[in-house]
PQR file with spaces between the fields and no chain letter, atoms N, CA, C, O and H, PARSE charges and radii, in Angstrom:
ATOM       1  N    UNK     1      74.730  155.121  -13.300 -0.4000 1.5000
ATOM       2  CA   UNK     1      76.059  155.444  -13.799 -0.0000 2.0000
ATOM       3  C    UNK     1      76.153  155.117  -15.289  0.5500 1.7000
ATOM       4  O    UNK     1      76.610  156.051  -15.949 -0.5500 1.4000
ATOM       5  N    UNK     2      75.857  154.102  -15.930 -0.4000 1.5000
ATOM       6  CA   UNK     2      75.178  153.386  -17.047 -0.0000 2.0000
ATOM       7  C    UNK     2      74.596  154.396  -17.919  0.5500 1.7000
ATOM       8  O    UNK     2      74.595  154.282  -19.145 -0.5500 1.4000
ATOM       9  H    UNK     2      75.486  153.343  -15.394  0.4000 1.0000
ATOM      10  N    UNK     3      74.113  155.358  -17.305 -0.4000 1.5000
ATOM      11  CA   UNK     3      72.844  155.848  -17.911 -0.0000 2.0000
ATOM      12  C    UNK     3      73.345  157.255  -18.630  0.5500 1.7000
ATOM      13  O    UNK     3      72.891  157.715  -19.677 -0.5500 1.4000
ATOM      14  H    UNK     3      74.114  155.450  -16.309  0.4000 1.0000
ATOM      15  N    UNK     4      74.410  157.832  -17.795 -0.4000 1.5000
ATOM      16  CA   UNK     4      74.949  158.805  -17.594 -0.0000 2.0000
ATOM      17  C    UNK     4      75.955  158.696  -18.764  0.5500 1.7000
ATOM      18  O    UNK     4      75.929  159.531  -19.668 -0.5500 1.4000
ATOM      19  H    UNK     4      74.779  157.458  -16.944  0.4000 1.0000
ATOM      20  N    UNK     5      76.979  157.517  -18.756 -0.4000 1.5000
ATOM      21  CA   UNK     5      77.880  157.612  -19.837 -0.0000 2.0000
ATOM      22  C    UNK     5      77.349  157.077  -20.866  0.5500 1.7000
ATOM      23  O    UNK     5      78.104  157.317  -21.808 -0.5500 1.4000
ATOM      24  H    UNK     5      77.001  156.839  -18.022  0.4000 1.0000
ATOM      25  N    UNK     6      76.335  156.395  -21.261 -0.4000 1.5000
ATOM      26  CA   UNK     6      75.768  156.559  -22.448 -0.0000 2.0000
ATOM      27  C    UNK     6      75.321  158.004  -22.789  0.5500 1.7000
ATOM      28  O    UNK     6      75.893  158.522  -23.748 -0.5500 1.4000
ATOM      29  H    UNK     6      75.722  156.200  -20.496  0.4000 1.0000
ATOM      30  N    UNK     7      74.273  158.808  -22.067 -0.4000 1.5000
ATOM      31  CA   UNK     7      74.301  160.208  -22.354 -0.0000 2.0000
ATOM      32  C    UNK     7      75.510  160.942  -22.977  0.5500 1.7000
ATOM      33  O    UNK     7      75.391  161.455  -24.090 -0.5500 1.4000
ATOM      34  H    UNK     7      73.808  158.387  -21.288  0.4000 1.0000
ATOM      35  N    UNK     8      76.659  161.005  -22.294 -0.4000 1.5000
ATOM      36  CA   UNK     8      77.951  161.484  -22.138 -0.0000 2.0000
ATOM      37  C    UNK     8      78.678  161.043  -23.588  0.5500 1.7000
ATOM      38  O    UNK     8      79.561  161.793  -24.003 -0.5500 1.4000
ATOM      39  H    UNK     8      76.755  160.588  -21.390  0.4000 1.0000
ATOM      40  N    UNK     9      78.398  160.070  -24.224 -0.4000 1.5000
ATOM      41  CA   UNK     9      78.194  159.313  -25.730 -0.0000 2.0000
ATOM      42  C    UNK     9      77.692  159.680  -26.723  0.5500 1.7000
ATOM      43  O    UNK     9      78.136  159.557  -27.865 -0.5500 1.4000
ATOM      44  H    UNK     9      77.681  159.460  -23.886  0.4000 1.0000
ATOM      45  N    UNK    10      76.564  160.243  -26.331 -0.4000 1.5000
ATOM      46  CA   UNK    10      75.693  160.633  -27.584 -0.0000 2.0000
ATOM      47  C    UNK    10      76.599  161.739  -28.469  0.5500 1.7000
ATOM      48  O    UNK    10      77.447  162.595  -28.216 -0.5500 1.4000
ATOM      49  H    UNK    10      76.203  160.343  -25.404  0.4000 1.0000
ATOM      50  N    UNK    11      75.904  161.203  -29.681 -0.4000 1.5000
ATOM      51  CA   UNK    11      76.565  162.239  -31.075 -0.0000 2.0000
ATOM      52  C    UNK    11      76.855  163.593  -30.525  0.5500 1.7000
ATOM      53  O    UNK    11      77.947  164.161  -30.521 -0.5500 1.4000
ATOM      54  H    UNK    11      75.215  160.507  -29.887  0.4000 1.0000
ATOM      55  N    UNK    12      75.186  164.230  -29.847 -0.4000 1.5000
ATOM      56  CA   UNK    12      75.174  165.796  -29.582 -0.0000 2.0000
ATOM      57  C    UNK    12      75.962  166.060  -28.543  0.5500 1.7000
ATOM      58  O    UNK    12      76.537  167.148  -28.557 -0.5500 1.4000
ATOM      59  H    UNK    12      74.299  163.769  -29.850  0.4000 1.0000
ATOM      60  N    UNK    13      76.188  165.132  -27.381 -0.4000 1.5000
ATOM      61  CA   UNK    13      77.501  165.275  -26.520 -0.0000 2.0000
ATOM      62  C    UNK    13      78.630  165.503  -27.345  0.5500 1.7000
ATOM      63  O    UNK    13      78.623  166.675  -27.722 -0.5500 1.4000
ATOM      64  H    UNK    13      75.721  164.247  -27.369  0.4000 1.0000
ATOM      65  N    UNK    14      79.458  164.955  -27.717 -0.4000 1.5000
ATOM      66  CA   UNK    14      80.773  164.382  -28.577 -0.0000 2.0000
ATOM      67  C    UNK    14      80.822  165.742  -29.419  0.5500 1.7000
ATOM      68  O    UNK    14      81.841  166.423  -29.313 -0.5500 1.4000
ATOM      69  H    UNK    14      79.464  164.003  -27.411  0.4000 1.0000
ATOM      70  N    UNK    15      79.792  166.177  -30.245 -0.4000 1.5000
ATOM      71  CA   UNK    15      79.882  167.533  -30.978 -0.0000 2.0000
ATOM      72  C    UNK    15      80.316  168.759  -29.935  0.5500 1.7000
ATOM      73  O    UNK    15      81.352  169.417  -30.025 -0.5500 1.4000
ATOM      74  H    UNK    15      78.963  165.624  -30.331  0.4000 1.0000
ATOM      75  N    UNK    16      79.547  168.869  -29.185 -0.4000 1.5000
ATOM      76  CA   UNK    16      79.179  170.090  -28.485 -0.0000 2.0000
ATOM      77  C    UNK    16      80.763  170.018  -27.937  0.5500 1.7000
ATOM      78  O    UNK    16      81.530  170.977  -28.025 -0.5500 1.4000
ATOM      79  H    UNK    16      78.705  168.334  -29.112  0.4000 1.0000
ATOM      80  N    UNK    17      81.152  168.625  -27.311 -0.4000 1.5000
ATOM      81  CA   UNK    17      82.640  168.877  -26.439 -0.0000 2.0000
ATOM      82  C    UNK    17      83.558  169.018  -27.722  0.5500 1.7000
ATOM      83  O    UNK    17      84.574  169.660  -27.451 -0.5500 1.4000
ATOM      84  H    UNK    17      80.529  167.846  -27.239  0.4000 1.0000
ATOM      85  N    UNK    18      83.509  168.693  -28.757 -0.4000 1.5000
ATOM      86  CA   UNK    18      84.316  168.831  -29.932 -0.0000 2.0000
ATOM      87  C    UNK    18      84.270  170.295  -30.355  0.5500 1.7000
ATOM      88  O    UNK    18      85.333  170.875  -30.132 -0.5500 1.4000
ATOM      89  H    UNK    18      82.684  168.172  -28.978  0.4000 1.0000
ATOM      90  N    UNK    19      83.323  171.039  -30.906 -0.4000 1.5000
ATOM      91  CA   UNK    19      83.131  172.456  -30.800 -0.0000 2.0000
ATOM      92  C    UNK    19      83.749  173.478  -29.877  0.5500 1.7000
ATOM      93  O    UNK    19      84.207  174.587  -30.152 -0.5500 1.4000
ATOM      94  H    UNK    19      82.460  170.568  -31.087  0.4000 1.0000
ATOM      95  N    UNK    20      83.660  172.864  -28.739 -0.4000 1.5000
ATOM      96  CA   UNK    20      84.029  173.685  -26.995 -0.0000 2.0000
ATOM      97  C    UNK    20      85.709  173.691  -26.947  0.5500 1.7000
ATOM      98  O    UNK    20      86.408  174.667  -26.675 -0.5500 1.4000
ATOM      99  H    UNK    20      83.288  171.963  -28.516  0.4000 1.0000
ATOM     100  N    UNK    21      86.179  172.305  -27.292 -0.4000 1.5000
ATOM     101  CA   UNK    21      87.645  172.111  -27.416 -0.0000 2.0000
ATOM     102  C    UNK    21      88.261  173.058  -28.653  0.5500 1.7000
ATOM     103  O    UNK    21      89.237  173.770  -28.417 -0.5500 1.4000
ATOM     104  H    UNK    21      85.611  171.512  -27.512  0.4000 1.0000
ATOM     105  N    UNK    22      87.640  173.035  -29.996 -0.4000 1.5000
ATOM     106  CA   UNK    22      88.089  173.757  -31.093 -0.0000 2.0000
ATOM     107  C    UNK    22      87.790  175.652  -30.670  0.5500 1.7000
ATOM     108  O    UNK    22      88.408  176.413  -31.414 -0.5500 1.4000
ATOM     109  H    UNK    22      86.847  172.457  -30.188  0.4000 1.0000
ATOM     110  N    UNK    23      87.029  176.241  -29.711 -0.4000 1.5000
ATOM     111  CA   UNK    23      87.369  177.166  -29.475 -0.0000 2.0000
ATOM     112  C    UNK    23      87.683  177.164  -28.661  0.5500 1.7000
ATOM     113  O    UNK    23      88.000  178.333  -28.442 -0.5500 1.4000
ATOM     114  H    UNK    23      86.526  175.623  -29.106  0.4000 1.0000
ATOM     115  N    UNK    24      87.872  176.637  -27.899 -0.4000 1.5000
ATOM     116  CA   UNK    24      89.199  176.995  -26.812 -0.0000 2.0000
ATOM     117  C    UNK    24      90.516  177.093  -27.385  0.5500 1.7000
ATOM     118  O    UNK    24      91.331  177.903  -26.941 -0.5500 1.4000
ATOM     119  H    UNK    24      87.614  175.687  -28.077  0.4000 1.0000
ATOM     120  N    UNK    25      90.839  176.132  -28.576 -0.4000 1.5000
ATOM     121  CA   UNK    25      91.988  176.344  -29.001 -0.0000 2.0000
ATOM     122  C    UNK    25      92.543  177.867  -29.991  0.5500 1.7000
ATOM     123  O    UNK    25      93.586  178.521  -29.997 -0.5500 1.4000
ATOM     124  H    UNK    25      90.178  175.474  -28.937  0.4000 1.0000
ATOM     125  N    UNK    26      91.293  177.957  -30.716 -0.4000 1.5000
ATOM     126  CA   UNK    26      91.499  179.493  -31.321 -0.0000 2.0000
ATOM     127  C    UNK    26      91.852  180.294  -30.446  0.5500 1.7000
ATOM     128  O    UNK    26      92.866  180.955  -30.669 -0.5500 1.4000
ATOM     129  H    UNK    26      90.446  177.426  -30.711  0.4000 1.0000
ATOM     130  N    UNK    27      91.102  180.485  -29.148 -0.4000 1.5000
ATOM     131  CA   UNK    27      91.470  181.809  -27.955 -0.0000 2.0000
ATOM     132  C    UNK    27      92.898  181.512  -28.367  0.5500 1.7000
ATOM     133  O    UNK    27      93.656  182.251  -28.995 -0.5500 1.4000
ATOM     134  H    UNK    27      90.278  179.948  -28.967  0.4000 1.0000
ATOM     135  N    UNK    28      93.157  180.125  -27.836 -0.4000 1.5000
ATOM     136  CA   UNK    28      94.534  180.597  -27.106 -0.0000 2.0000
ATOM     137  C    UNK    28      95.190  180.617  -27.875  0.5500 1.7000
ATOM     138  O    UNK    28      96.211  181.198  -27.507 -0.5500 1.4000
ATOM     139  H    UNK    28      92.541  179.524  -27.326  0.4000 1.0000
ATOM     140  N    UNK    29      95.272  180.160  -29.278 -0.4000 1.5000
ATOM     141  CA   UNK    29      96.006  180.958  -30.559 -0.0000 2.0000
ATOM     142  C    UNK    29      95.543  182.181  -30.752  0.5500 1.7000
ATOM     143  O    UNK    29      96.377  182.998  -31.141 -0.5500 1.4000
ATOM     144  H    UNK    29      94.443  179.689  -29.577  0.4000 1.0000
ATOM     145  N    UNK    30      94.371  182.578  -30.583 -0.4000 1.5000
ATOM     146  CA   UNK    30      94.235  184.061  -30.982 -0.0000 2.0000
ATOM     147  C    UNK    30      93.745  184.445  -32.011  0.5500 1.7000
ATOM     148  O    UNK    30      93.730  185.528  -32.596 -0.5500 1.4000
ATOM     149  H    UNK    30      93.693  181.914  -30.266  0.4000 1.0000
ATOM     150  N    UNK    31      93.324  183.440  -32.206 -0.4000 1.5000
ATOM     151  CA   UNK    31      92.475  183.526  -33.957 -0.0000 2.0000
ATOM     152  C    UNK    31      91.190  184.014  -33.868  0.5500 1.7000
ATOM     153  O    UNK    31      90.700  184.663  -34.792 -0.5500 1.4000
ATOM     154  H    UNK    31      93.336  182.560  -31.731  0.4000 1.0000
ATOM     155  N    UNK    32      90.408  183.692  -32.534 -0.4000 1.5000
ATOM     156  CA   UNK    32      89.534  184.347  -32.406 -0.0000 2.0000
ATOM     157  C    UNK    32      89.212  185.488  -31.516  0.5500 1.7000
ATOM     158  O    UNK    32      90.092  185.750  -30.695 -0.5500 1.4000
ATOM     159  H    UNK    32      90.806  183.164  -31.784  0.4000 1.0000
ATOM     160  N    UNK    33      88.090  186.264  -31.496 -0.4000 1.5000
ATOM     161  CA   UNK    33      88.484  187.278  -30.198 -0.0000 2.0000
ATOM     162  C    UNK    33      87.368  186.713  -28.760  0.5500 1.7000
ATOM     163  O    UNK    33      86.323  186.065  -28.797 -0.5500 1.4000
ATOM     164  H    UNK    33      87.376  186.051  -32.163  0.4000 1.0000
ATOM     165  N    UNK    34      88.091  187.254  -27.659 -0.4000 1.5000
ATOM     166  CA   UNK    34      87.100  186.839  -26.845 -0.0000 2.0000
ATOM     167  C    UNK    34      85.642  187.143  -26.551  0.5500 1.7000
ATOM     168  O    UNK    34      84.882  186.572  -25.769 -0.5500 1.4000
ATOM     169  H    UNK    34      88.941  187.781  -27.629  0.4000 1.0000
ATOM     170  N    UNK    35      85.366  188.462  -27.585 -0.4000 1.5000
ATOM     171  CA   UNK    35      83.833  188.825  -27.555 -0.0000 2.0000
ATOM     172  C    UNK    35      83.572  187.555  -28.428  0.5500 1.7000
ATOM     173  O    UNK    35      82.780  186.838  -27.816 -0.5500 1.4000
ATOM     174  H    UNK    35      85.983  188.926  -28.221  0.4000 1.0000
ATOM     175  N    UNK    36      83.876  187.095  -29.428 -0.4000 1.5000
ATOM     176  CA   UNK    36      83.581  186.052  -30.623 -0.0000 2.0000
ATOM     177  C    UNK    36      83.429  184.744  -30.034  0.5500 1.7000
ATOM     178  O    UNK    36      82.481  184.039  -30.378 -0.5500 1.4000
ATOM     179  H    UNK    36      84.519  187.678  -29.924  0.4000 1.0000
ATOM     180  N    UNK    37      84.094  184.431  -29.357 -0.4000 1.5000
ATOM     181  CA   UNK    37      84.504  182.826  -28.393 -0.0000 2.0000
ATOM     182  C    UNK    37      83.332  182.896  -27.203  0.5500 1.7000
ATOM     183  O    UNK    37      82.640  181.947  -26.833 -0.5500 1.4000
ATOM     184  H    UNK    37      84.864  185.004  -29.077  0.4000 1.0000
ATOM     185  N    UNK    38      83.287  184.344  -26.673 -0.4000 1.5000
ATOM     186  CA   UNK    38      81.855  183.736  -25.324 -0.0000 2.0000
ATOM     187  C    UNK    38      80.622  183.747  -26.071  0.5500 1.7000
ATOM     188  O    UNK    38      79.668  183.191  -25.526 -0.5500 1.4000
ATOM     189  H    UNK    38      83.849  185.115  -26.974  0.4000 1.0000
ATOM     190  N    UNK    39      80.412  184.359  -27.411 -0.4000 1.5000
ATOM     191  CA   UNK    39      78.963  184.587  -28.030 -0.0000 2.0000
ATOM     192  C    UNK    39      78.962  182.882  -28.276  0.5500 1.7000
ATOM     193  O    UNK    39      78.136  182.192  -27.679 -0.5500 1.4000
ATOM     194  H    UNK    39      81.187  184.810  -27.854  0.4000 1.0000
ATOM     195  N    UNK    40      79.712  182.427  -28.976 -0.4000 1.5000
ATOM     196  CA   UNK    40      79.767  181.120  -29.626 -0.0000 2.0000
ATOM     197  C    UNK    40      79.509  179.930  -28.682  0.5500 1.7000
ATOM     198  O    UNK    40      78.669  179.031  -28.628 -0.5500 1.4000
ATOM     199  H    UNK    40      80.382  182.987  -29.462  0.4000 1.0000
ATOM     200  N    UNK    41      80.681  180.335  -27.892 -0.4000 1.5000
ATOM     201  CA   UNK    41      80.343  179.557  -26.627 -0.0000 2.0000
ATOM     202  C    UNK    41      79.176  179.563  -26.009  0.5500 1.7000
ATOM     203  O    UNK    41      78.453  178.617  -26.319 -0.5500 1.4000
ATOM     204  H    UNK    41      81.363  181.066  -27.935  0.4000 1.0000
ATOM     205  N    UNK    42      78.827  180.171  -25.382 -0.4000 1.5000
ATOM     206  CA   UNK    42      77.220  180.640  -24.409 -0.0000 2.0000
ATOM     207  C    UNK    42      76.094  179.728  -25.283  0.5500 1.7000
ATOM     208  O    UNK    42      75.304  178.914  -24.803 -0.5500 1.4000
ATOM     209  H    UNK    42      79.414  180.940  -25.130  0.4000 1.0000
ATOM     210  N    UNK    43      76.263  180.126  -26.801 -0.4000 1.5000
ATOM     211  CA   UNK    43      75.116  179.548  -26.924 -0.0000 2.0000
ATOM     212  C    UNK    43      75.561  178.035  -27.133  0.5500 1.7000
ATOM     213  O    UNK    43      74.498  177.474  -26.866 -0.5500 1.4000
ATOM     214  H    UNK    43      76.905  180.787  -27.190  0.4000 1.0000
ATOM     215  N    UNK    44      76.468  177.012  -27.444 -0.4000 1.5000
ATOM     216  CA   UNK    44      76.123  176.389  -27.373 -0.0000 2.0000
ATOM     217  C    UNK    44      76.488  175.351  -26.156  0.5500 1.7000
ATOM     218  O    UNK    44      76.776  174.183  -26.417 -0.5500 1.4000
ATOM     219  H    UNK    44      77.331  177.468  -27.660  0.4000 1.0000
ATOM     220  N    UNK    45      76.461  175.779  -24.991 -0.4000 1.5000
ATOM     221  CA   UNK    45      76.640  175.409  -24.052 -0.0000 2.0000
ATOM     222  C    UNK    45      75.124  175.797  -23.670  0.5500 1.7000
ATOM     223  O    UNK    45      74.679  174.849  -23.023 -0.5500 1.4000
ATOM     224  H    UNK    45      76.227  176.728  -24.778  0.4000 1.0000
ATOM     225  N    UNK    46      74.327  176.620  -23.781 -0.4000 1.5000
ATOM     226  CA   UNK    46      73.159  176.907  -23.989 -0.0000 2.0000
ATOM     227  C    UNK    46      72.327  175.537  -24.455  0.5500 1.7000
ATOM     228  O    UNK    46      71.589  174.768  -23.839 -0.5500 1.4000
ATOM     229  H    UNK    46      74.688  177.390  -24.307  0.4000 1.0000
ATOM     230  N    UNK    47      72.809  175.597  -25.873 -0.4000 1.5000
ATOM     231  CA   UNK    47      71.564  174.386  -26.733 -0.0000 2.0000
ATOM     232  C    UNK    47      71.727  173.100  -25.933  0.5500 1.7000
ATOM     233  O    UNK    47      70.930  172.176  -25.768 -0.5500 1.4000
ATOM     234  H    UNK    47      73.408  176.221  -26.374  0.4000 1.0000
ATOM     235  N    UNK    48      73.724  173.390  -25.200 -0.4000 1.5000
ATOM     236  CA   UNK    48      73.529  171.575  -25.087 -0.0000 2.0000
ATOM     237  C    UNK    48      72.868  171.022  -23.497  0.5500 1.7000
ATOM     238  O    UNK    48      72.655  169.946  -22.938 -0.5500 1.4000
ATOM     239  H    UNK    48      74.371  174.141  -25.334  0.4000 1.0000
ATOM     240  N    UNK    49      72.678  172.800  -23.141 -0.4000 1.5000
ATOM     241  CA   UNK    49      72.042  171.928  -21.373 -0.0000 2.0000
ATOM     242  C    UNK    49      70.392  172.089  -22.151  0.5500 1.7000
ATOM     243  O    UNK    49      69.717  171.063  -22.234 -0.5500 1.4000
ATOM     244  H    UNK    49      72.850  173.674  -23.595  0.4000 1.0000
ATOM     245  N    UNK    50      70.114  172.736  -22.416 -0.4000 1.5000
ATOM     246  CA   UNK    50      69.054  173.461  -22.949 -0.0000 2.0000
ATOM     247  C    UNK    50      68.001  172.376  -23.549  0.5500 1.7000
ATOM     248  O    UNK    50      66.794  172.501  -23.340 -0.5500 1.4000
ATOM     249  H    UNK    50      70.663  173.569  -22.349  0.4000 1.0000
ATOM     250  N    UNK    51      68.501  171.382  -24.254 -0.4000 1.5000
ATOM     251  CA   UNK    51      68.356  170.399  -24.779 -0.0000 2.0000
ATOM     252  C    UNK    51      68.607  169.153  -23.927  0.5500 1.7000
ATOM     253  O    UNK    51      67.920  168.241  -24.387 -0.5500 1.4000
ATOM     254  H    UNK    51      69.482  171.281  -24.424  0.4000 1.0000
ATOM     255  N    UNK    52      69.257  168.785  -22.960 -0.4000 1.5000
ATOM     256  CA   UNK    52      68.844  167.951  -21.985 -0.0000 2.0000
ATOM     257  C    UNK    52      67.951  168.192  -20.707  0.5500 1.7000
ATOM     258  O    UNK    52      67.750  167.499  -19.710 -0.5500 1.4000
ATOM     259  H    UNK    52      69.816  169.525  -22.586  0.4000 1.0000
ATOM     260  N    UNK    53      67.544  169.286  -21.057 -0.4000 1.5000
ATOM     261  CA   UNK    53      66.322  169.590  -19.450 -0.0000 2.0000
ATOM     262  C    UNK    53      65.014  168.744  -20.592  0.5500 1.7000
ATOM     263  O    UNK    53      64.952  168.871  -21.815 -0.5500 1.4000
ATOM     264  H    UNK    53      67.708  169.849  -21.867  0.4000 1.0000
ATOM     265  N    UNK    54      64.089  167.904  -19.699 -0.4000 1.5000
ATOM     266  CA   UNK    54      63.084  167.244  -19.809 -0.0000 2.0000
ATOM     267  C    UNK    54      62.193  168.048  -19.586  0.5500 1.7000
ATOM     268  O    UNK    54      62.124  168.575  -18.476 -0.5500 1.4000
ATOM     269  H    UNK    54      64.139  167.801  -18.705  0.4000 1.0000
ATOM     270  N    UNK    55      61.105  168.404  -20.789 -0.4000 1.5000
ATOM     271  CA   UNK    55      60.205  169.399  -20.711 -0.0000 2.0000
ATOM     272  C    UNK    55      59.377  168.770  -19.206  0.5500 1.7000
ATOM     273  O    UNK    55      59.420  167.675  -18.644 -0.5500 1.4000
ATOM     274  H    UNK    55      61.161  167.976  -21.691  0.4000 1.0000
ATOM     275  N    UNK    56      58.586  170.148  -18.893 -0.4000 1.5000
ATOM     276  CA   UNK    56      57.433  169.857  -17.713 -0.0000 2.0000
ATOM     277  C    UNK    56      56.687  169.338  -17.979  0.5500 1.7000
ATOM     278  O    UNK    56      56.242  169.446  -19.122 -0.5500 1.4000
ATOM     279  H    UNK    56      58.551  171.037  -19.350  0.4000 1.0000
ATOM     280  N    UNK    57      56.321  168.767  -17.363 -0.4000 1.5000
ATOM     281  CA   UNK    57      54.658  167.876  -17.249 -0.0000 2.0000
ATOM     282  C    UNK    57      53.540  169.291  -16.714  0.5500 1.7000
ATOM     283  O    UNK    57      53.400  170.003  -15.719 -0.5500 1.4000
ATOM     284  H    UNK    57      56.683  168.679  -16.435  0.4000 1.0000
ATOM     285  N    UNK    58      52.857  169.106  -18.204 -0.4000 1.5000
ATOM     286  CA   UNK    58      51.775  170.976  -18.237 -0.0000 2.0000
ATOM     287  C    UNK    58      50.692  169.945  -18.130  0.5500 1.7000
ATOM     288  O    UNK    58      50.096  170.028  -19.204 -0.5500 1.4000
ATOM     289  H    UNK    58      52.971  168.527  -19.012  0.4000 1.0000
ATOM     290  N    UNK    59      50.155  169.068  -17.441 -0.4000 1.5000
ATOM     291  CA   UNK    59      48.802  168.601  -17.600 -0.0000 2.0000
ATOM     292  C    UNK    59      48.303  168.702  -16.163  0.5500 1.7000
ATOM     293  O    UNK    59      47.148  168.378  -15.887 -0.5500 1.4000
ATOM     294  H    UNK    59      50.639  169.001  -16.569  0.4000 1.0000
């Protein structure tokens, strides 16, 4: 559990949910469009699982 909310802590956590919150808020003002908000989104909801998968063990 320990382990988890330190993860949940990290800088690149805290960004990524900071980013995710700031477009969500454009949608729903409308500042942005929703083709613009899922491109943006996707990817970095992308980098941020993308970046916690633990490469394979290739040996």
């Amino acid at each position: 559990m320990r382990e988890r909310l330190e993860r949940l802590l990290s800088v690149k956590s805290i960004v990524t949910l900071i980013l995710a919150a700031a477009f969500v808020h454009l949608a729903i003002q409308g500042t942005v469009s929703s083709q613009e908000f899922m491109t943006v989104f996707t990817m970095v909801v992308t980098f941020y699982f993308g970046s916690q998968m633990e490469p394979a063990d290739r040996s």
